[in-house]
Each structure stands twice: as structure tokens, then as C-alpha cells.
Short mmCIF file of C-alpha atoms in Angstrom, two decimals:
data_model
loop_
_atom_site.label_atom_id
_atom_site.label_comp_id
_atom_site.label_asym_id
_atom_site.label_seq_id
_atom_site.Cartn_x
_atom_site.Cartn_y
_atom_site.Cartn_z
CA UNK A 1 113.64 134.77 127.86
CA UNK A 2 113.82 132.19 124.95
CA UNK A 3 115.03 134.62 122.38
CA UNK A 4 118.32 134.42 123.89
CA UNK A 5 120.64 131.51 123.22
CA UNK A 6 121.52 128.82 125.64
CA UNK A 7 124.61 127.59 125.66
CA UNK A 8 124.61 124.75 123.46
CA UNK A 9 123.44 127.16 120.64
CA UNK A 10 126.70 129.81 121.70
CA UNK A 11 128.85 126.67 121.66
CA UNK A 12 127.49 126.10 118.14
CA UNK A 13 127.96 129.52 116.88
CA UNK A 14 131.49 129.84 118.81
CA UNK A 15 132.43 126.66 116.28
CA UNK A 16 131.13 128.38 113.14
CA UNK A 17 133.12 131.71 114.55
CA UNK A 18 136.11 129.64 114.57
CA UNK A 19 135.66 128.19 111.19
CA UNK A 20 135.48 131.32 109.54
CA UNK A 21 138.69 132.78 111.41
CA UNK A 22 136.46 134.92 114.03
CA UNK A 23 137.95 134.95 117.61
CA UNK A 24 135.75 134.22 120.74
CA UNK A 25 135.91 135.48 123.89
CA UNK A 26 136.19 132.77 127.12
CA UNK A 27 135.85 133.59 130.48
CA UNK A 28 135.49 131.74 133.95
CA UNK A 29 134.11 132.33 137.41
CA UNK A 30 137.56 134.03 138.72
CA UNK A 31 137.56 136.63 136.44
CA UNK A 32 139.85 135.38 133.97
CA UNK A 33 139.47 136.00 130.12
CA UNK A 34 141.01 135.26 126.76
CA UNK A 35 140.31 135.71 123.16
CA UNK A 36 140.68 132.68 121.22
CA UNK A 37 140.99 131.92 117.72
CA UNK A 38 141.58 128.76 116.04
CA UNK A 39 145.41 128.21 114.56
CA UNK A 40 144.08 126.78 111.41
CA UNK A 41 141.87 130.11 110.14
CA UNK A 42 143.87 132.54 111.77
CA UNK A 43 145.31 135.42 109.29
CA UNK A 44 148.04 137.63 109.46
CA UNK A 45 146.06 141.04 110.21
CA UNK A 46 144.07 138.96 112.97
CA UNK A 47 147.27 138.14 114.80
CA UNK A 48 148.23 141.37 114.59
CA UNK A 49 144.89 142.57 116.19
CA UNK A 50 145.34 139.91 118.99
CA UNK A 51 148.71 141.36 119.83
CA UNK A 52 147.36 144.65 120.02
CA UNK A 53 144.80 143.83 122.74
CA UNK A 54 146.99 141.68 124.98
CA UNK A 55 150.40 140.28 125.75
CA UNK A 56 151.42 136.83 126.65
CA UNK A 57 149.93 135.16 123.43
CA UNK A 58 150.27 131.68 123.48
CA UNK A 59 149.44 128.40 121.01
CA UNK A 60 147.32 125.99 122.78
CA UNK A 61 148.08 122.36 121.18
CA UNK A 62 147.28 119.08 122.62
CA UNK A 63 149.53 116.38 124.59
CA UNK A 64 149.81 114.56 121.15
CA UNK A 65 151.10 117.55 119.09
CA UNK A 66 153.63 118.88 122.09
CA UNK A 67 154.98 115.28 122.28
CA UNK A 68 156.03 115.71 118.01
CA UNK A 69 157.30 119.08 118.74
CA UNK A 70 159.40 118.23 122.00
CA UNK A 71 157.26 120.87 124.11
CA UNK A 72 156.91 120.45 127.53
CA UNK A 73 153.30 119.78 128.33
CA UNK A 74 152.97 121.30 131.94
CA UNK A 75 148.87 121.24 131.85
CA UNK A 76 148.65 117.34 131.36
CA UNK A 77 146.68 116.98 128.36
CA UNK A 78 147.68 120.45 126.62
CA UNK A 79 150.68 122.75 125.82
CA UNK A 80 150.69 126.65 125.83
CA UNK A 81 153.23 127.04 123.71
CA UNK A 82 154.75 130.83 124.40
CA UNK A 83 154.65 132.96 120.80
CA UNK A 84 157.89 134.82 120.48
CA UNK A 85 157.51 138.39 119.82
CA UNK A 86 159.15 138.07 116.27
CA UNK A 87 157.04 135.30 115.13
CA UNK A 88 154.79 135.65 111.99
CA UNK A 89 151.65 133.85 111.18
CA UNK A 90 154.23 131.06 109.16
CA UNK A 91 155.50 130.14 112.62
CA UNK A 92 152.28 130.09 114.44
CA UNK A 93 150.73 127.88 112.02
CA UNK A 94 153.62 125.66 111.95
CA UNK A 95 153.17 124.95 115.36
CA UNK A 96 149.59 123.31 114.84
CA UNK A 97 150.22 121.64 111.29
CA UNK A 98 152.64 118.95 110.85
CA UNK A 99 152.57 118.97 106.85
CA UNK A 100 155.97 120.98 107.17
CA UNK A 101 157.79 118.91 109.93
CA UNK A 102 160.09 116.63 108.09
CA UNK A 103 161.11 119.83 106.11
CA UNK A 104 161.52 121.67 108.89
CA UNK A 105 161.90 119.17 112.17
CA UNK A 106 163.75 121.91 114.71
CA UNK A 107 160.97 124.33 115.36
CA UNK A 108 162.34 124.99 118.99
CA UNK A 109 163.66 124.98 121.49
CA UNK A 110 159.96 125.87 122.47
CA UNK A 111 159.13 127.72 125.45
CA UNK A 112 155.76 126.57 127.25
CA UNK A 113 153.71 128.48 129.92
CA UNK A 114 153.70 126.76 133.15
CA UNK A 115 151.98 129.08 135.55
CA UNK A 116 148.17 129.87 135.55
CA UNK A 117 144.89 128.23 134.97
CA UNK A 118 144.85 126.35 131.27
CA UNK A 119 140.92 125.78 131.62
CA UNK A 120 140.13 128.32 129.05
CA UNK A 121 143.02 127.16 126.79
CA UNK A 122 141.18 123.74 126.91
CA UNK A 123 137.91 124.72 126.06
CA UNK A 124 139.42 126.45 123.05
CA UNK A 125 141.14 123.23 121.90
CA UNK A 126 138.11 121.48 122.29
CA UNK A 127 135.89 124.16 120.15
CA UNK A 128 138.56 123.59 117.28
CA UNK A 129 138.36 120.30 117.51
CA UNK A 130 134.49 119.58 117.24
CA UNK A 131 134.71 122.54 114.54
CA UNK A 132 136.75 119.76 112.38
CA UNK A 133 139.81 121.84 112.69
CA UNK A 134 143.38 121.28 113.64
CA UNK A 135 142.70 120.93 117.51
CA UNK A 136 145.07 124.27 118.10
CA UNK A 137 143.93 128.04 119.15
CA UNK A 138 145.92 131.01 119.60
CA UNK A 139 144.80 132.21 122.99
CA UNK A 140 145.66 135.69 124.51
CA UNK A 141 144.37 137.18 128.07
CA UNK A 142 142.12 140.06 128.13
CA UNK A 143 140.38 142.15 130.61
CA UNK A 144 136.68 141.68 131.19
CA UNK A 145 135.86 139.03 128.13
CA UNK A 146 132.06 139.73 128.48
CA UNK A 147 132.14 143.54 127.90
CA UNK A 148 135.20 143.30 125.30
CA UNK A 149 132.96 140.58 123.29
CA UNK A 150 129.86 142.73 123.76
CA UNK A 151 131.47 145.64 122.51
CA UNK A 152 133.47 144.03 119.45
CA UNK A 153 130.05 141.54 118.44
CA UNK A 154 132.12 138.33 119.57
CA UNK A 155 130.61 135.16 121.00
CA UNK A 156 131.43 134.73 124.47
CA UNK A 157 131.34 131.57 126.48
CA UNK A 158 131.71 131.09 130.23
CA UNK A 159 133.48 128.03 131.02
CA UNK A 160 131.17 126.66 133.91
CA UNK A 161 128.35 126.77 131.70
CA UNK A 162 130.40 125.15 128.79
CA UNK A 163 132.32 122.51 130.36
CA UNK A 164 129.40 120.12 130.86
CA UNK A 165 128.13 120.52 127.42
CA UNK A 166 131.67 119.89 125.86
CA UNK A 167 132.09 116.86 127.90
CA UNK A 168 128.78 114.79 126.61
CA UNK A 169 127.29 114.39 123.47
CA UNK A 170 124.29 116.42 122.50
CA UNK A 171 120.61 114.84 122.41
CA UNK A 172 119.50 113.36 119.13
CA UNK A 173 116.12 113.59 117.81
CA UNK A 174 114.33 111.42 114.70
CA UNK A 175 113.52 114.68 112.03
CA UNK A 176 112.59 112.37 109.17
CA UNK A 177 112.16 108.83 107.59
CA UNK A 178 111.03 107.37 104.40
CA UNK A 179 110.44 104.31 102.73
CA UNK A 180 114.19 103.87 100.60
CA UNK A 181 113.90 100.72 98.15
CA UNK A 182 117.83 99.83 97.65
CA UNK A 183 119.79 97.43 95.57
CA UNK A 184 119.98 94.93 98.45
CA UNK A 185 116.32 95.02 99.49
CA UNK A 186 113.25 96.73 98.33
CA UNK A 187 112.21 96.79 101.91
CA UNK A 188 114.28 99.61 103.06
CA UNK A 189 113.79 102.72 105.23
CA UNK A 190 115.96 105.42 106.50
CA UNK A 191 115.80 107.42 109.12
CA UNK A 192 117.60 111.19 109.73
CA UNK A 193 118.34 112.04 113.49
CA UNK A 194 119.45 115.71 114.45
CA UNK A 195 121.57 116.53 117.25
CA UNK A 196 120.33 119.58 119.40
CA UNK A 197 123.90 121.49 119.17
CA UNK A 198 123.66 122.01 115.49
CA UNK A 199 126.00 119.16 114.94
CA UNK A 200 126.13 116.95 111.81
CA UNK A 201 123.02 114.54 111.33
CA UNK A 202 123.30 110.71 111.56
CA UNK A 203 121.31 108.09 109.73
CA UNK A 204 119.85 104.84 110.09
CA UNK A 205 119.15 102.35 107.45
CA UNK A 206 116.43 100.00 108.22
CA UNK A 207 116.59 97.02 106.29
CA UNK A 208 113.00 94.86 106.15
CA UNK A 209 111.25 95.09 109.18
CA UNK A 210 113.62 93.67 111.97
CA UNK A 211 111.75 92.59 115.67
CA UNK A 212 112.30 94.73 118.33
CA UNK A 213 112.21 91.87 121.03
CA UNK A 214 115.14 89.99 119.26
CA UNK A 215 118.80 90.89 118.78
CA UNK A 216 119.04 92.79 115.55
CA UNK A 217 122.00 92.30 112.85
CA UNK A 218 123.53 95.76 113.21
CA UNK A 219 126.34 97.80 112.07
CA UNK A 220 127.99 101.09 113.44
CA UNK A 221 129.39 102.26 109.97
CA UNK A 222 131.30 105.80 110.00
CA UNK A 223 130.99 107.87 107.43
CA UNK A 224 134.19 107.64 104.70
CA UNK A 225 133.87 109.62 102.11
CA UNK A 226 136.87 108.41 100.26
CA UNK A 227 135.81 104.69 100.79
CA UNK A 228 132.06 104.54 100.76
CA UNK A 229 131.86 107.05 97.48
CA UNK A 230 135.05 107.27 95.98
CA UNK A 231 136.16 103.55 96.21
CA UNK A 232 139.53 104.37 97.80
CA UNK A 233 141.97 101.34 98.29
CA UNK A 234 143.30 102.74 101.31
CA UNK A 235 140.88 101.62 103.49
CA UNK A 236 138.51 98.81 104.09
CA UNK A 237 135.32 101.01 104.59
CA UNK A 238 133.65 101.01 101.30
CA UNK A 239 133.61 97.00 101.09
CA UNK A 240 132.39 96.70 104.95
CA UNK A 241 129.16 99.19 104.19
CA UNK A 242 128.47 97.37 100.83
CA UNK A 243 129.12 93.94 102.56
CA UNK A 244 127.10 94.46 105.67
CA UNK A 245 123.90 95.96 103.65
CA UNK A 246 124.57 92.98 101.46
CA UNK A 247 124.33 90.61 104.37
CA UNK A 248 121.20 92.30 106.13
CA UNK A 249 119.48 92.22 102.98
CA UNK A 250 120.11 88.31 102.73
CA UNK A 251 118.81 87.71 106.16
CA UNK A 252 116.13 90.16 105.32
CA UNK A 253 116.38 92.30 108.33
CA UNK A 254 119.00 94.57 109.87
CA UNK A 255 119.77 98.25 110.54
CA UNK A 256 123.29 99.96 109.47
CA UNK A 257 123.84 103.10 111.42
CA UNK A 258 125.48 105.84 109.19
CA UNK A 259 127.30 108.00 111.79
CA UNK A 260 128.80 111.13 110.46
CA UNK A 261 132.40 110.90 112.14
CA UNK A 262 134.67 111.00 108.95
CA UNK A 263 138.37 109.86 109.78
CA UNK A 264 137.76 108.32 113.11
CA UNK A 265 136.35 111.35 113.90
CA UNK A 266 138.56 113.98 112.80
CA UNK A 267 136.72 115.13 109.65
CA UNK A 268 137.77 114.80 105.76
CA UNK A 269 140.18 117.82 105.68
CA UNK A 270 141.89 116.40 108.93
CA UNK A 271 142.00 113.18 107.13
CA UNK A 272 143.39 114.27 104.23
CA UNK A 273 146.42 115.75 106.13
CA UNK A 274 146.59 112.10 107.93
CA UNK A 275 147.16 110.70 104.37
CA UNK A 276 149.71 113.23 103.65
CA UNK A 277 151.54 112.27 106.84
CA UNK A 278 150.89 108.62 105.79
CA UNK A 279 152.77 109.09 102.35
CA UNK A 280 155.68 110.22 104.53
CA UNK A 281 155.94 107.03 106.15
CA UNK A 282 153.87 107.36 109.27
CA UNK A 283 151.28 104.74 110.36
CA UNK A 284 147.69 105.93 110.90
CA UNK A 285 147.76 106.17 114.34
CA UNK A 286 151.07 108.12 114.27
CA UNK A 287 149.64 110.46 111.60
CA UNK A 288 146.61 111.26 114.12
CA UNK A 289 148.89 111.84 116.91
CA UNK A 290 151.04 114.17 114.70
CA UNK A 291 147.79 116.10 113.96
CA UNK A 292 147.26 116.63 117.77
CA UNK A 293 144.50 113.81 117.83
CA UNK A 294 144.21 110.47 119.57
CA UNK A 295 143.97 107.33 118.01
CA UNK A 296 140.40 107.61 117.72
CA UNK A 297 137.85 110.53 118.23
CA UNK A 298 134.80 108.98 117.55
CA UNK A 299 131.54 108.69 119.68
CA UNK A 300 130.33 105.11 119.44
CA UNK A 301 127.80 105.92 122.21
CA UNK A 302 125.75 107.94 119.37
CA UNK A 303 124.70 104.42 117.86
CA UNK A 304 123.54 103.21 121.31
CA UNK A 305 121.25 106.27 121.39
CA UNK A 306 119.86 105.54 117.79
CA UNK A 307 119.36 102.03 118.21
CA UNK A 308 117.50 102.90 121.53
CA UNK A 309 115.29 105.48 119.63
CA UNK A 310 114.30 103.12 117.17
CA UNK A 311 113.18 100.57 120.08
CA UNK A 312 116.52 98.02 119.87
CA UNK A 313 117.95 96.83 123.29
CA UNK A 314 120.23 94.11 121.43
CA UNK A 315 121.80 93.40 118.58
CA UNK A 316 124.21 91.03 116.72
CA UNK A 317 127.07 93.32 115.93
CA UNK A 318 128.86 93.42 112.62
CA UNK A 319 132.21 94.55 113.98
CA UNK A 320 135.94 93.83 114.06
CA UNK A 321 136.07 96.51 116.82
CA UNK A 322 135.92 95.37 120.10
CA UNK A 323 135.27 99.10 121.04
CA UNK A 324 132.22 98.96 119.63
CA UNK A 325 131.13 95.87 121.36
CA UNK A 326 132.34 97.73 125.02
CA UNK A 327 130.66 100.95 124.51
CA UNK A 328 127.28 98.91 123.33
CA UNK A 329 127.23 96.91 126.57
CA UNK A 330 128.37 99.87 128.49
CA UNK A 331 125.31 102.13 127.49
CA UNK A 332 122.62 99.38 127.61
CA UNK A 333 122.63 97.62 124.48
CA UNK A 334 123.27 93.85 124.63
CA UNK A 335 125.56 92.34 122.34
CA UNK A 336 124.34 88.80 121.82
CA UNK A 337 126.69 88.39 119.21
CA UNK A 338 129.56 89.31 117.28
CA UNK A 339 129.51 88.89 113.34
CA UNK A 340 133.06 89.59 111.66
CA UNK A 341 132.92 91.53 108.77
CA UNK A 342 136.25 90.75 106.94
CA UNK A 343 136.48 92.22 103.50
CA UNK A 344 138.10 94.82 101.51
CA UNK A 345 141.72 93.80 101.82
CA UNK A 346 143.89 95.41 99.17
CA UNK A 347 147.57 96.09 98.39
CA UNK A 348 147.19 99.10 99.25
CA UNK A 349 145.47 98.97 103.14
CA UNK A 350 147.45 95.65 104.13
CA UNK A 351 149.35 98.25 106.68
CA UNK A 352 146.65 100.19 107.55
CA UNK A 353 144.75 96.84 108.59
CA UNK A 354 147.80 95.70 110.39
CA UNK A 355 148.22 98.98 112.04
CA UNK A 356 144.49 98.36 113.61
CA UNK A 357 145.00 95.18 114.27
CA UNK A 358 148.36 96.26 116.50
CA UNK A 359 147.47 99.33 117.88
CA UNK A 360 143.60 99.24 118.27
CA UNK A 361 142.76 95.63 118.94
CA UNK A 362 140.66 95.23 115.93
CA UNK A 363 139.85 91.54 115.29
CA UNK A 364 141.46 90.83 111.83
#
């Protein structure tokens, strides 16, 4: 029946639940079930309630966070940190949040679970991460997750159904477009693309009337509230955005893809957490790792999807990032030329730019 939510809609509901501090039930084909709740939005009362319905509660964290905690990650990409019986909400959240790491560096020794399947814990982390929360969840085994969810009005996610959707991006659809005169060009047009999974919308800014049968001057620009809007000196995003648009305006044609992947895909709140860690002496990559993220969580395939939807199949790419070039080529968009975009260096971001060059391979 079409009125019943499909798996992508259930996953969107689960992300919203986690952001509100509501647990979700996760099940697999073997009959194993758990309750999972994002550590960031966990309350003391909910922690007590979780303990009342199940034993063996753990905090599931990524291997990156586990490395900082010196916790053994027996599951490869994640660790299941056992919650001691006397642990309170502050202990649980300190496992996930590195804000106080330097003031209280010794959180252990932390014991981690070795036996059992971690597939449901993995889904819990991915859901928290894609909800733009810290990538950590409290997970408690329960009996018959489907019945438990129905009784308590909770969202229930089946592992076999969810796994393919979590591994791939949602299809994008253009929902609106209109003429947009701009300072760089009066011949502008803004296209809005919306994913099917209820995620954030992405935008394409078309300058002039670029020909579809020739390489278009293009930029994949990730949203940066602090740089694009606030004029932050900690990054070069704002100058890159304005520089790319100016060059397209000067040439009379181009397309800028504005992808809502703030903070290299970790969200604005987590980016601010990373900035706090950078003020403690960590570089941008180290800060991401301490939070539990990879160097870069963005999905540049979104840019390829939008370009194809607009009718482009080759680009002159305004970028200093080889990863963007590789992803364009891999997903069927030919890169006829890399156009450097070296702007915006300041005394505040020299270290950041040096890290991008040394650790992320940016051509600066």
C-alpha cells in the first residue's frame, strides 16, 4: 500500500527521531534487535529507561574516535564501548564528545565488546552521522524489536532493507528554477534540486547560457556558512565562491553547484566543534578524527548527478582538489581542464591551507 512509508522515508524519520533524542529500533534477519539513540541528544532519563529495558548497553563509536580514546575497535570500523553500571550521562557523552578530552584525557581503561554482530551498531552510527550529529550512539539489545517499536510508537529499521540505501546517495530531482540577476551577471538562473530521502537541497547557479556540447566552466562548492556569509578568515571558502562566480561572469557562462555539505559534510555544529579543537592546537584533519569523522565526509557524486541533469557531460573544473576531478571522471563527467582557484589566503588560514595541501592533496 502506497500510504505505508518505504525504507527511505523510514530512514528520514529515524534521523529526525535521533535529532530529537528519541530512540529507534533496529533489527536484522537473525532476529537480533536493539534500541539505539544518538549520544549527543541522550538525556539522563532516557539513559535510565534504556537500561531498564535491556542489559549490555554500549556506546558505539567510529574507529577514528576509538583511536583517540585508546579503545580497541574489534569490529574494524567501529568500537562498542561497554558502559559501566555506575556510569552517568556525563560519562556516556564524554566518550562521544571530545570537547573535554584535554582536560580529562584519561577516560579509561575502556572495555570494548568483541563478540557478536555489530551490523546494527554500524547502522546506528551512520544514522547519527547523516543526521549531522556526533557519530556515536548508545545501543541496547532488546527482544523482538518490531513488537517493541509498535508498542512504544518508535521507528523500526530493518538492516537488510536499510543497508543499500545507507551506502548510496538518494536520487535528486529538480523542483524549481527561475531567472536570478546577480552582480557578476544579469543573465543568471538558479536551479533547486531535492533528494528523495528528505535530505538537504542542493543548488545550481547557471551563469549565461552555457553550451551543453562544450566543456562548461564549473565549480563544485560546498556550503560554508562561516566563510560564504560571515566572511570568516579561517578558511578560503568565501573568496573561492566569489572568485568562481566572478570568473564565470567575466567569461559569460558557467555553472556553480552549491552543495549543502557544510564542514566537509559533517554539518555546522560539528564544524564548530572542530574549530574548538583547532583552537586547542589540532589541525583540521586531526580535529575531524577526534570527533569521529573521516578527513572528508562529502559526496562529490552529487555534483555529477546535477551536471548530468542539466545536460552537461564535460567541464573545465575550477578546483584545487584532485578528489573532485577523480570523482567527476569516475562518474562520467569528463574534466577537460583543471582551472586553479587560488584566492583568500590570510594570516588566520595559512595553517589550514597547509594542512589541505599536505594531508588532502590540494594543489596549492
